[in-house]
Tab-separated table of C-alpha atoms in Angstrom:
chain	number	residue	atom	x	y	z
A	284	UNK	CA	163.661	103.504	112.990
A	285	UNK	CA	163.178	100.061	111.498
A	286	UNK	CA	160.015	99.735	113.551
A	287	UNK	CA	158.720	103.029	112.141
A	288	UNK	CA	159.345	101.895	108.535
A	289	UNK	CA	157.722	98.526	109.211
A	290	UNK	CA	154.584	100.148	110.657
A	291	UNK	CA	154.475	102.635	107.792
A	292	UNK	CA	154.795	99.846	105.213
A	293	UNK	CA	151.993	97.846	106.781
A	294	UNK	CA	149.783	100.939	106.842
A	295	UNK	CA	150.438	101.619	103.147
A	296	UNK	CA	149.715	98.000	102.205
A	297	UNK	CA	146.444	98.015	104.138
A	298	UNK	CA	145.485	101.328	102.547
A	299	UNK	CA	146.213	100.048	99.038
A	300	UNK	CA	144.319	96.823	99.641
A	301	UNK	CA	141.340	98.799	100.807
A	302	UNK	CA	141.524	100.920	97.663
A	303	UNK	CA	141.908	98.145	95.104
A	304	UNK	CA	139.938	95.266	96.599
A	305	UNK	CA	136.115	95.109	96.200
A	306	UNK	CA	134.207	96.733	98.983
A	307	UNK	CA	131.997	94.475	101.083
A	308	UNK	CA	128.308	95.327	100.815
A	309	UNK	CA	127.190	97.570	103.623
A	310	UNK	CA	124.781	96.196	106.199
A	311	UNK	CA	121.199	97.386	105.864
A	312	UNK	CA	119.772	99.120	108.893
A	313	UNK	CA	116.922	97.340	110.627
A	314	UNK	CA	117.428	93.770	109.435
A	315	UNK	CA	117.327	91.215	112.220
A	316	UNK	CA	118.375	88.313	109.969
A	317	UNK	CA	121.296	87.611	107.651
A	318	UNK	CA	119.051	88.791	104.805
A	319	UNK	CA	120.085	92.318	103.903
A	320	UNK	CA	118.666	92.352	100.376
A	321	UNK	CA	115.285	91.135	99.103
A	322	UNK	CA	114.960	90.765	95.332
A	323	UNK	CA	111.486	90.181	93.896
A	324	UNK	CA	111.579	88.952	90.292
A	325	UNK	CA	108.041	89.140	88.927
A	326	UNK	CA	107.261	87.142	85.784
A	327	UNK	CA	103.966	86.732	83.956
A	328	UNK	CA	100.985	84.477	83.547
A	329	UNK	CA	101.436	80.894	84.683
A	330	UNK	CA	99.664	78.805	87.285
A	331	UNK	CA	101.401	76.494	89.725
A	332	UNK	CA	100.081	73.347	88.052
A	333	UNK	CA	101.170	74.675	84.652
A	334	UNK	CA	104.844	74.777	85.782
A	335	UNK	CA	105.111	72.415	88.753
A	336	UNK	CA	102.035	70.192	88.494
A	337	UNK	CA	104.255	67.123	88.041
A	338	UNK	CA	107.026	68.129	90.477
A	339	UNK	CA	107.686	65.232	92.907
A	340	UNK	CA	106.287	65.838	96.365
A	341	UNK	CA	104.464	69.070	95.509
A	342	UNK	CA	100.707	69.519	95.644
A	343	UNK	CA	100.423	69.076	91.902
A	344	UNK	CA	98.059	67.532	89.398
A	345	UNK	CA	96.171	64.622	91.002
A	346	UNK	CA	96.361	61.266	89.269
A	347	UNK	CA	93.301	60.598	87.154
A	348	UNK	CA	92.274	64.257	87.129
A	349	UNK	CA	89.701	65.220	84.509
A	350	UNK	CA	87.857	68.485	83.905
A	351	UNK	CA	84.540	68.640	82.008
A	352	UNK	CA	84.149	70.501	78.742
A	353	UNK	CA	81.149	72.119	80.373
A	354	UNK	CA	80.434	71.675	84.098
A	355	UNK	CA	76.736	72.144	83.383
A	356	UNK	CA	76.689	69.431	80.714
A	357	UNK	CA	79.095	66.750	81.889
A	358	UNK	CA	77.727	64.282	79.331
A	359	UNK	CA	79.773	66.200	76.758
A	360	UNK	CA	82.941	64.651	78.130
A	361	UNK	CA	86.100	65.507	80.021
A	362	UNK	CA	89.661	66.724	79.408
A	363	UNK	CA	92.781	65.481	81.195
A	364	UNK	CA	96.078	67.388	81.682
A	365	UNK	CA	98.688	67.106	78.914
A	366	UNK	CA	102.284	68.160	78.243
A	367	UNK	CA	102.619	71.424	76.338
A	368	UNK	CA	105.174	72.249	73.657
A	369	UNK	CA	107.492	74.990	74.948
A	370	UNK	CA	108.079	76.407	71.462
A	371	UNK	CA	104.395	76.819	70.679
A	372	UNK	CA	103.176	80.378	71.366
A	373	UNK	CA	100.005	80.751	73.441
A	374	UNK	CA	98.021	83.928	72.988
A	375	UNK	CA	95.962	85.335	75.837
A	376	UNK	CA	92.723	86.743	74.541
A	377	UNK	CA	90.660	89.594	75.748
A	378	UNK	CA	92.445	91.238	78.605
A	379	UNK	CA	96.033	92.317	78.101
A	380	UNK	CA	99.128	92.416	75.924
A	381	UNK	CA	102.576	91.185	76.966
A	382	UNK	CA	104.948	93.725	78.569
A	383	UNK	CA	106.526	95.964	75.937
A	384	UNK	CA	103.793	95.304	73.357
A	385	UNK	CA	101.469	98.243	72.708
A	386	UNK	CA	99.656	96.982	69.608
A	387	UNK	CA	97.919	93.588	69.251
A	388	UNK	CA	99.193	93.452	65.667
A	389	UNK	CA	102.730	93.278	67.066
A	390	UNK	CA	102.054	89.822	68.493
A	391	UNK	CA	103.738	87.132	66.418
A	392	UNK	CA	100.954	84.838	65.250
A	393	UNK	CA	103.193	81.853	64.894
A	394	UNK	CA	103.986	78.400	65.993
A	395	UNK	CA	102.696	77.497	67.979
A	396	UNK	CA	92.354	65.091	76.444
A	397	UNK	CA	93.801	64.735	80.302
A	398	UNK	CA	96.088	67.752	81.826
A	399	UNK	CA	98.653	67.327	79.053
A	400	UNK	CA	102.306	68.114	78.532
A	401	UNK	CA	102.965	71.023	76.172
A	402	UNK	CA	105.523	69.730	73.681
A	403	UNK	CA	106.845	73.154	72.653
A	404	UNK	CA	107.854	76.189	74.731
A	405	UNK	CA	104.853	78.337	73.775
A	406	UNK	CA	101.217	77.780	72.876
A	407	UNK	CA	100.476	79.458	69.552
A	408	UNK	CA	97.339	81.114	70.861
A	409	UNK	CA	96.139	82.974	73.905
A	410	UNK	CA	94.019	82.195	76.936
A	411	UNK	CA	91.550	84.472	78.674
A	412	UNK	CA	92.198	85.356	82.292
A	413	UNK	CA	90.029	88.341	83.087
A	414	UNK	CA	88.118	88.687	86.358
A	415	UNK	CA	84.947	87.252	84.849
A	416	UNK	CA	86.657	84.353	83.075
A	417	UNK	CA	88.617	83.467	86.208
A	418	UNK	CA	85.420	83.270	88.227
A	419	UNK	CA	83.777	81.084	85.609
A	420	UNK	CA	86.811	78.785	85.814
A	421	UNK	CA	86.658	78.842	89.628
A	422	UNK	CA	82.956	77.856	89.555
A	423	UNK	CA	82.330	78.602	93.228
A	424	UNK	CA	85.322	76.552	94.306
A	425	UNK	CA	84.602	73.464	92.217
A	426	UNK	CA	87.538	74.322	89.898
A	427	UNK	CA	85.817	72.620	86.982
A	428	UNK	CA	85.072	75.543	84.660
A	429	UNK	CA	88.492	76.138	83.077
A	430	UNK	CA	87.887	74.452	79.710
A	431	UNK	CA	84.444	75.991	79.421
A	432	UNK	CA	85.668	79.459	80.436
A	433	UNK	CA	88.611	79.361	78.020
A	434	UNK	CA	86.675	77.664	75.208
A	435	UNK	CA	89.914	75.726	74.811
A	436	UNK	CA	91.603	72.575	76.064
A	437	UNK	CA	94.967	74.400	76.105
A	438	UNK	CA	94.237	75.535	79.649
A	439	UNK	CA	94.943	71.943	80.730
A	440	UNK	CA	98.483	71.885	79.336
A	441	UNK	CA	101.537	71.783	81.581
A	442	UNK	CA	105.334	72.026	81.382
A	443	UNK	CA	107.904	69.932	83.249
A	444	UNK	CA	111.655	69.665	83.906
A	445	UNK	CA	112.365	69.006	80.229
A	446	UNK	CA	110.940	72.438	79.362
A	447	UNK	CA	111.965	74.659	82.299
A	448	UNK	CA	114.965	72.841	83.835
A	449	UNK	CA	116.467	75.818	85.682
A	450	UNK	CA	113.248	76.469	87.600
A	451	UNK	CA	113.100	72.822	88.610
A	452	UNK	CA	116.804	72.950	89.585
A	453	UNK	CA	116.101	75.936	91.844
A	454	UNK	CA	113.199	74.038	93.409
A	455	UNK	CA	115.359	70.980	94.101
A	456	UNK	CA	118.217	73.045	95.570
A	457	UNK	CA	116.286	75.754	97.431
A	458	UNK	CA	112.555	76.248	98.188
A	459	UNK	CA	109.403	75.741	96.155
A	460	UNK	CA	106.269	77.329	97.652
A	461	UNK	CA	103.340	75.186	96.512
A	462	UNK	CA	100.642	77.055	98.413
A	463	UNK	CA	101.334	80.566	97.126
A	464	UNK	CA	98.276	82.319	95.682
A	465	UNK	CA	97.911	85.389	93.548
A	466	UNK	CA	96.012	88.010	95.512
A	467	UNK	CA	93.084	88.499	93.147
A	468	UNK	CA	91.247	86.071	90.892
A	469	UNK	CA	91.994	87.859	87.651
A	470	UNK	CA	94.692	89.459	85.483
A	471	UNK	CA	97.894	91.473	85.876
A	472	UNK	CA	96.895	95.032	86.786
A	473	UNK	CA	95.050	94.395	90.059
A	474	UNK	CA	97.626	91.801	91.073
A	475	UNK	CA	100.477	94.258	90.477
A	476	UNK	CA	98.651	96.696	92.741
A	477	UNK	CA	98.708	93.989	95.410
A	478	UNK	CA	102.408	93.321	94.769
A	479	UNK	CA	103.190	97.009	95.292
A	480	UNK	CA	100.702	97.898	98.009
A	481	UNK	CA	98.823	94.881	99.375
A	482	UNK	CA	95.405	95.989	98.129
A	483	UNK	CA	93.348	97.011	95.077
A	484	UNK	CA	91.376	99.896	96.547
A	485	UNK	CA	89.497	101.906	97.575
A	486	UNK	CA	89.253	103.737	94.265
A	487	UNK	CA	87.153	106.887	94.408
A	488	UNK	CA	85.702	109.175	91.725
A	489	UNK	CA	86.346	106.674	88.922
A	490	UNK	CA	83.709	104.712	87.024
A	491	UNK	CA	85.160	102.147	84.632
A	492	UNK	CA	84.278	98.526	83.785
A	493	UNK	CA	87.494	97.385	85.469
A	494	UNK	CA	86.413	98.824	88.821
A	495	UNK	CA	83.884	96.968	90.983
A	496	UNK	CA	82.570	98.293	94.280
A	497	UNK	CA	85.418	100.791	94.511
A	498	UNK	CA	88.242	98.334	93.789
A	499	UNK	CA	90.286	97.413	90.718
A	500	UNK	CA	89.366	93.944	89.444
A	501	UNK	CA	90.521	93.900	85.818
A	502	UNK	CA	92.786	95.482	83.217
A	503	UNK	CA	91.912	98.669	81.345
A	504	UNK	CA	92.154	98.581	77.578
A	505	UNK	CA	95.629	98.732	76.024
A	506	UNK	CA	95.115	102.360	74.921
A	507	UNK	CA	93.609	103.571	78.193
A	508	UNK	CA	94.392	107.176	79.146
A	509	UNK	CA	95.672	107.078	82.721
A	510	UNK	CA	95.289	110.799	83.360
A	511	UNK	CA	92.948	111.396	86.267
A	512	UNK	CA	93.791	108.082	87.963
A	513	UNK	CA	95.295	108.775	91.379
A	514	UNK	CA	95.437	106.028	94.014
A	515	UNK	CA	95.704	107.534	97.464
A	516	UNK	CA	96.793	104.557	99.554
A	517	UNK	CA	100.376	103.684	100.518
A	518	UNK	CA	102.900	101.330	98.921
A	519	UNK	CA	105.867	99.503	100.398
A	520	UNK	CA	108.152	101.724	98.319
A	521	UNK	CA	106.622	104.819	99.923
A	522	UNK	CA	107.041	103.357	103.405
A	523	UNK	CA	110.695	102.679	102.669
A	524	UNK	CA	111.237	106.203	101.391
A	525	UNK	CA	109.653	107.526	104.570
A	526	UNK	CA	112.356	105.841	106.681
A	527	UNK	CA	115.185	106.485	104.190
A	528	UNK	CA	115.639	102.807	103.382
A	529	UNK	CA	116.928	101.991	99.906
A	530	UNK	CA	114.730	100.476	97.213
A	531	UNK	CA	114.719	100.245	93.413
A	532	UNK	CA	112.104	99.316	90.849
A	533	UNK	CA	114.086	97.814	87.938
A	534	UNK	CA	112.057	97.970	84.762
A	535	UNK	CA	112.849	96.459	81.370
A	536	UNK	CA	111.000	99.409	79.805
A	537	UNK	CA	112.110	102.282	82.029
A	538	UNK	CA	109.601	105.132	81.880
A	539	UNK	CA	109.547	106.309	85.476
A	540	UNK	CA	106.565	108.658	85.165
A	541	UNK	CA	104.511	106.586	82.741
A	542	UNK	CA	102.154	104.036	84.286
A	543	UNK	CA	101.267	100.661	82.794
A	544	UNK	CA	99.386	97.689	84.189
A	545	UNK	CA	102.788	96.345	85.363
A	546	UNK	CA	104.471	99.611	86.337
A	547	UNK	CA	101.902	100.846	88.809
A	548	UNK	CA	103.879	103.222	91.052
A	549	UNK	CA	103.155	106.339	88.904
A	550	UNK	CA	99.439	105.805	89.593
A	551	UNK	CA	99.823	106.482	93.311
A	552	UNK	CA	99.170	109.958	94.657
A	553	UNK	CA	102.369	109.964	96.718
A	554	UNK	CA	104.538	109.489	93.635
A	555	UNK	CA	102.491	111.928	91.572
A	556	UNK	CA	103.185	114.507	94.288
A	557	UNK	CA	106.848	113.436	94.537
A	558	UNK	CA	107.946	112.540	90.984
A	559	UNK	CA	111.597	112.845	92.013
A	560	UNK	CA	111.110	109.613	93.960
A	561	UNK	CA	110.301	107.825	90.682
A	562	UNK	CA	113.146	109.358	88.691
A	563	UNK	CA	115.539	108.395	91.486
A	564	UNK	CA	114.293	104.886	92.243
A	565	UNK	CA	112.920	103.543	88.928
A	566	UNK	CA	115.806	102.295	86.793
A	567	UNK	CA	116.391	100.271	83.665
A	568	UNK	CA	117.076	96.596	84.404
A	569	UNK	CA	120.658	97.037	83.206
A	570	UNK	CA	121.264	99.081	86.362
A	571	UNK	CA	120.580	95.973	88.434
A	572	UNK	CA	123.883	94.661	87.082
A	573	UNK	CA	125.780	97.909	87.608
A	574	UNK	CA	124.320	98.417	91.084
A	575	UNK	CA	125.660	94.988	92.040
A	576	UNK	CA	129.062	95.780	90.549
A	577	UNK	CA	129.162	99.207	92.218
A	578	UNK	CA	128.053	97.839	95.614
A	579	UNK	CA	124.822	99.834	95.453
A	580	UNK	CA	122.226	97.041	95.616
A	581	UNK	CA	119.256	98.355	97.632
A	582	UNK	CA	117.495	96.660	100.503
A	583	UNK	CA	114.479	95.806	98.323
A	584	UNK	CA	114.442	95.362	94.553
A	585	UNK	CA	111.574	94.672	92.214
A	586	UNK	CA	112.462	93.458	88.697
A	587	UNK	CA	109.751	93.787	86.048
A	588	UNK	CA	110.347	92.313	82.563
A	589	UNK	CA	110.291	94.387	79.408
A	590	UNK	CA	112.502	95.113	76.418
A	591	UNK	CA	115.815	94.658	78.269
A	592	UNK	CA	117.515	91.360	77.447
A	593	UNK	CA	120.621	89.767	78.941
A	594	UNK	CA	123.740	89.436	76.771
A	595	UNK	CA	123.448	85.635	76.972
A	596	UNK	CA	119.917	85.580	75.542
A	597	UNK	CA	119.837	82.671	73.037
A	598	UNK	CA	119.542	83.399	69.327
A	599	UNK	CA	116.460	81.168	69.224
A	600	UNK	CA	114.786	83.640	71.602
A	601	UNK	CA	115.234	86.621	69.303
A	602	UNK	CA	111.979	88.566	69.171
A	603	UNK	CA	110.673	86.806	72.291
A	604	UNK	CA	109.671	88.773	75.367
A	605	UNK	CA	111.472	87.556	78.520
A	606	UNK	CA	108.250	87.917	80.522
A	607	UNK	CA	106.889	84.399	79.829
A	608	UNK	CA	103.584	86.136	79.117
A	609	UNK	CA	102.077	84.094	76.275
A	610	UNK	CA	102.841	83.962	73.427
A	611	UNK	CA	106.373	84.441	74.800
A	612	UNK	CA	108.355	81.238	75.309
A	613	UNK	CA	108.857	79.901	78.819
A	614	UNK	CA	112.431	78.763	78.159
A	615	UNK	CA	113.475	82.251	77.032
A	616	UNK	CA	111.970	83.878	80.122
A	617	UNK	CA	113.700	81.296	82.298
A	618	UNK	CA	117.056	82.144	80.673
A	619	UNK	CA	116.494	85.837	81.443
A	620	UNK	CA	115.644	85.051	85.079
A	621	UNK	CA	118.619	82.698	85.480
A	622	UNK	CA	120.950	85.424	84.196
A	623	UNK	CA	119.646	87.842	86.838
A	624	UNK	CA	119.959	85.226	89.580
A	625	UNK	CA	123.520	84.429	88.460
A	626	UNK	CA	124.510	88.076	88.897
A	627	UNK	CA	123.591	87.921	92.571
A	628	UNK	CA	125.100	84.484	93.121
A	629	UNK	CA	128.426	85.525	91.602
A	630	UNK	CA	128.682	88.674	93.728
A	631	UNK	CA	129.493	89.534	97.326
A	632	UNK	CA	125.746	90.022	97.837
A	633	UNK	CA	124.912	86.322	97.633
A	634	UNK	CA	125.581	85.693	101.338
A	635	UNK	CA	123.090	88.384	102.385
A	636	UNK	CA	120.348	88.076	99.772
A	637	UNK	CA	117.036	86.322	99.235
A	638	UNK	CA	115.611	86.132	95.735
A	639	UNK	CA	111.890	85.480	95.339
A	640	UNK	CA	110.738	84.507	91.838
A	641	UNK	CA	106.980	84.662	91.356
A	642	UNK	CA	104.389	85.091	88.603
A	643	UNK	CA	101.746	87.808	88.653
A	644	UNK	CA	98.667	85.739	87.741
A	645	UNK	CA	97.546	82.344	86.482
A	646	UNK	CA	97.414	83.368	82.811
A	647	UNK	CA	94.348	81.265	82.027
A	648	UNK	CA	96.101	77.999	82.885
A	649	UNK	CA	94.440	75.331	85.007
A	650	UNK	CA	95.183	74.892	88.703
A	651	UNK	CA	93.411	72.294	90.796
A	652	UNK	CA	93.543	73.990	94.235
A	653	UNK	CA	90.563	76.171	95.109
A	654	UNK	CA	91.944	79.475	96.452
A	655	UNK	CA	90.726	80.486	99.932
A	656	UNK	CA	88.425	83.485	99.810
A	657	UNK	CA	89.692	85.979	102.351
A	658	UNK	CA	87.588	88.859	101.040
A	659	UNK	CA	85.482	89.842	98.019
A	660	UNK	CA	88.486	89.839	95.658
A	661	UNK	CA	90.713	86.901	96.512
A	662	UNK	CA	92.762	84.928	96.932
A	663	UNK	CA	93.337	84.220	93.245
A	664	UNK	CA	94.684	81.009	91.715
A	665	UNK	CA	98.060	79.599	92.774
A	666	UNK	CA	101.184	80.845	91.028
A	667	UNK	CA	104.675	79.276	91.065
A	668	UNK	CA	107.021	80.822	93.618
A	669	UNK	CA	110.676	80.002	94.287
A	670	UNK	CA	112.788	81.178	97.231
A	671	UNK	CA	116.520	81.262	96.457
A	672	UNK	CA	119.057	82.155	99.118
A	673	UNK	CA	121.999	80.667	101.013
A	674	UNK	CA	119.542	80.723	103.912
A	675	UNK	CA	116.680	79.010	102.060
A	676	UNK	CA	115.967	75.494	103.284
A	677	UNK	CA	117.565	72.853	101.078
A	678	UNK	CA	115.270	71.104	98.596
A	679	UNK	CA	112.240	72.123	100.629
A	680	UNK	CA	108.614	72.308	99.544
A	681	UNK	CA	106.896	74.923	101.690
A	682	UNK	CA	103.178	74.218	102.090
A	683	UNK	CA	102.507	77.405	104.087
A	684	UNK	CA	99.732	79.630	102.754
A	685	UNK	CA	101.237	82.692	101.047
A	686	UNK	CA	100.064	85.432	98.703
A	687	UNK	CA	101.528	88.681	97.327
A	688	UNK	CA	100.893	90.292	100.703
A	689	UNK	CA	103.460	87.812	102.043
A	690	UNK	CA	106.183	89.517	100.004
A	691	UNK	CA	105.327	92.783	101.720
A	692	UNK	CA	105.133	91.120	105.127
A	693	UNK	CA	108.542	89.523	104.603
A	694	UNK	CA	110.086	92.917	103.901
A	695	UNK	CA	108.241	94.550	106.801
A	696	UNK	CA	109.258	91.903	109.330
A	697	UNK	CA	112.815	91.534	108.059
A	698	UNK	CA	113.533	95.275	108.004
A	699	UNK	CA	111.341	96.265	110.958
A	700	UNK	CA	109.003	98.397	108.848
A	701	UNK	CA	105.421	99.360	109.751
A	702	UNK	CA	102.701	97.308	108.085
A	703	UNK	CA	100.589	98.829	105.333
A	704	UNK	CA	97.467	97.708	107.201
A	705	UNK	CA	95.941	95.690	104.346
A	706	UNK	CA	96.492	92.087	103.188
A	707	UNK	CA	100.013	92.164	104.602
A	708	UNK	CA	98.642	92.265	108.172
A	709	UNK	CA	97.282	88.706	108.082
A	710	UNK	CA	99.637	87.295	105.446
A	711	UNK	CA	102.312	84.800	106.506
A	712	UNK	CA	105.764	86.349	106.167
A	713	UNK	CA	107.542	83.482	104.302
A	714	UNK	CA	110.050	82.952	107.102
A	715	UNK	CA	109.190	79.249	107.066
A	716	UNK	CA	111.117	79.028	103.792
A	717	UNK	CA	114.352	79.935	105.612
A	718	UNK	CA	116.659	78.327	108.146
A	719	UNK	CA	119.123	80.827	109.576
A	720	UNK	CA	120.811	78.184	111.717
A	721	UNK	CA	121.943	76.081	108.760
A	722	UNK	CA	125.290	76.253	106.985
A	723	UNK	CA	124.778	78.703	104.085
A	724	UNK	CA	123.896	77.020	100.810
A	725	UNK	CA	126.202	77.297	97.825
A	726	UNK	CA	125.242	79.196	94.697
A	727	UNK	CA	123.764	77.242	91.800
A	728	UNK	CA	124.980	78.890	88.599
A	729	UNK	CA	122.903	78.005	85.530
A	730	UNK	CA	124.131	78.476	81.927
A	731	UNK	CA	121.150	80.794	81.220
A	732	UNK	CA	121.014	79.737	77.565
A	733	UNK	CA	118.629	76.774	77.488
A	734	UNK	CA	116.443	76.356	74.417
A	735	UNK	CA	113.666	73.800	74.479
A	736	UNK	CA	112.416	71.695	71.592
A	737	UNK	CA	111.560	73.658	68.483
A	738	UNK	CA	109.158	72.404	65.871
A	739	UNK	CA	108.346	73.916	62.509
A	740	UNK	CA	106.164	76.946	63.096
A	741	UNK	CA	103.739	76.107	60.292
A	742	UNK	CA	103.389	72.537	61.565
A	743	UNK	CA	102.685	73.687	65.118
A	744	UNK	CA	100.116	76.207	63.969
A	745	UNK	CA	98.326	73.719	61.770
A	746	UNK	CA	98.407	70.943	64.332
A	747	UNK	CA	97.265	73.112	67.220
A	748	UNK	CA	94.522	74.714	65.159
A	749	UNK	CA	93.285	71.420	63.746
A	750	UNK	CA	93.370	69.683	67.110
A	751	UNK	CA	91.509	72.459	68.862
A	752	UNK	CA	89.043	72.810	65.981
A	753	UNK	CA	88.312	69.099	66.312
A	754	UNK	CA	87.682	69.506	70.045
A	755	UNK	CA	85.330	72.401	69.359
A	756	UNK	CA	83.544	70.438	66.616
A	757	UNK	CA	82.995	67.560	69.017
A	758	UNK	CA	81.766	69.957	71.674
A	759	UNK	CA	79.270	71.607	69.293
A	760	UNK	CA	78.046	68.310	67.867
A	761	UNK	CA	77.495	66.872	71.328
A	762	UNK	CA	75.704	70.035	72.382
A	763	UNK	CA	73.408	69.806	69.348
A	764	UNK	CA	72.749	66.134	70.061
A	765	UNK	CA	71.837	66.920	73.657
A	766	UNK	CA	69.527	69.687	72.493
A	767	UNK	CA	67.994	67.420	69.844
A	768	UNK	CA	67.487	64.728	72.456
A	769	UNK	CA	65.319	67.156	74.386
A	770	UNK	CA	63.500	68.786	71.463
A	771	UNK	CA	62.595	65.785	69.270
A	772	UNK	CA	60.675	63.818	71.952
A	773	UNK	CA	58.809	66.987	72.900
A	774	UNK	CA	57.935	67.534	69.218
A	775	UNK	CA	56.668	63.943	68.854
A	776	UNK	CA	54.609	64.203	72.009
A	777	UNK	CA	53.143	67.482	70.731
A	778	UNK	CA	52.104	65.890	67.449
A	779	UNK	CA	50.490	62.985	69.265
A	780	UNK	CA	48.529	65.390	71.424
A	781	UNK	CA	47.295	67.313	68.387
A	782	UNK	CA	46.420	64.097	66.523
A	783	UNK	CA	44.565	62.747	69.542
């Protein structure tokens, strides 16, 4: 009898423990590695050199680097990289608005020669980064047209550990990919198509300036009417739905059926024919937190910035988009990202997750590495990319060639999914960033409340405007002098001929 009561007591205790203790995350079908959950955090508009150009050991800004004001008139002088001010907003002219901003008037026009260090967290004005501007900057691989294409020396500015310390901490603890390229030499929309599907076409029955030879190369206008746009190729999300594998698109501005240049899934024919897939799988970013708490984290997550802000968002970041898309501050976006990373690290999912932080395009900022041209549309310029996982190599700089197709290939290879048959086929799968034989790395919890140096807004605006105006004045004066140097002798010779 005593034995019966003892067995019964043990059974009850086990049952109660199972009821009250947190459930372990379920294993995802098809994964051949310890990685059961891939989390892609996609930020906005920075080149590799802009964020990690001075990172020790990385392929960053070369010593003595200079870029001409005009590659066709080098006598006008050169610009060298310089440190940017993280609190100085940088506006990006001519091709897109930051996520969550529908009207250009909503942009805060506020505070704001070698590559130089930005001395505030934001630029105070914008940089162009359209398809055409990017190719002018690229200059057939010479990488010397950035200042001329931007009509600004701000393209040469960079940030460092003092501005974005958490990103540098992640790089020193986990993996920094210094040979990761955006997929297309241009802005957000086509690159988000690559992030979702590995390609930018073919587009049929549409004739717009942002389509070239049947492929998307640029952003539509901010008020573009998307009706009639239906992209009939596959996405990774569709492939996962086809095999009943879990995925979620976490969006800071959840509108599951409304497309934007960042939220591209509603543009695909499959999701237009199956809108229930969007209403089921597209969630507000807040659900990323609850899905972790409720043990419902999917196999693949995409996190797109928008209006959602973490509860730890610093007061100094009020009114700032977390996207890092200029004029948004880089420190504020980093705090948002660190908060998301902390949620994974502090959960049972940490041991089975890999977090990839990347940026969707170069944002008009200089990068010194000429992107390899694998087809008519890319690669585009390098973007910063961090790999964070207990299985990421420790303090490793991965020089392997990657692009957005590599994100897809990583998911395909890790979860034994069919390829999409586009850029993902030839892309490297990022496995070189991992070591599954090592002892798992510990979590690195960041405070997620860093605020960089803040200067007076009026002072930044005046200084930036005056400095840039001076650069432009010099440029124009030198151009006029060069022109005069050619015209005046010809005029004198002409007079001599007539007199003779």
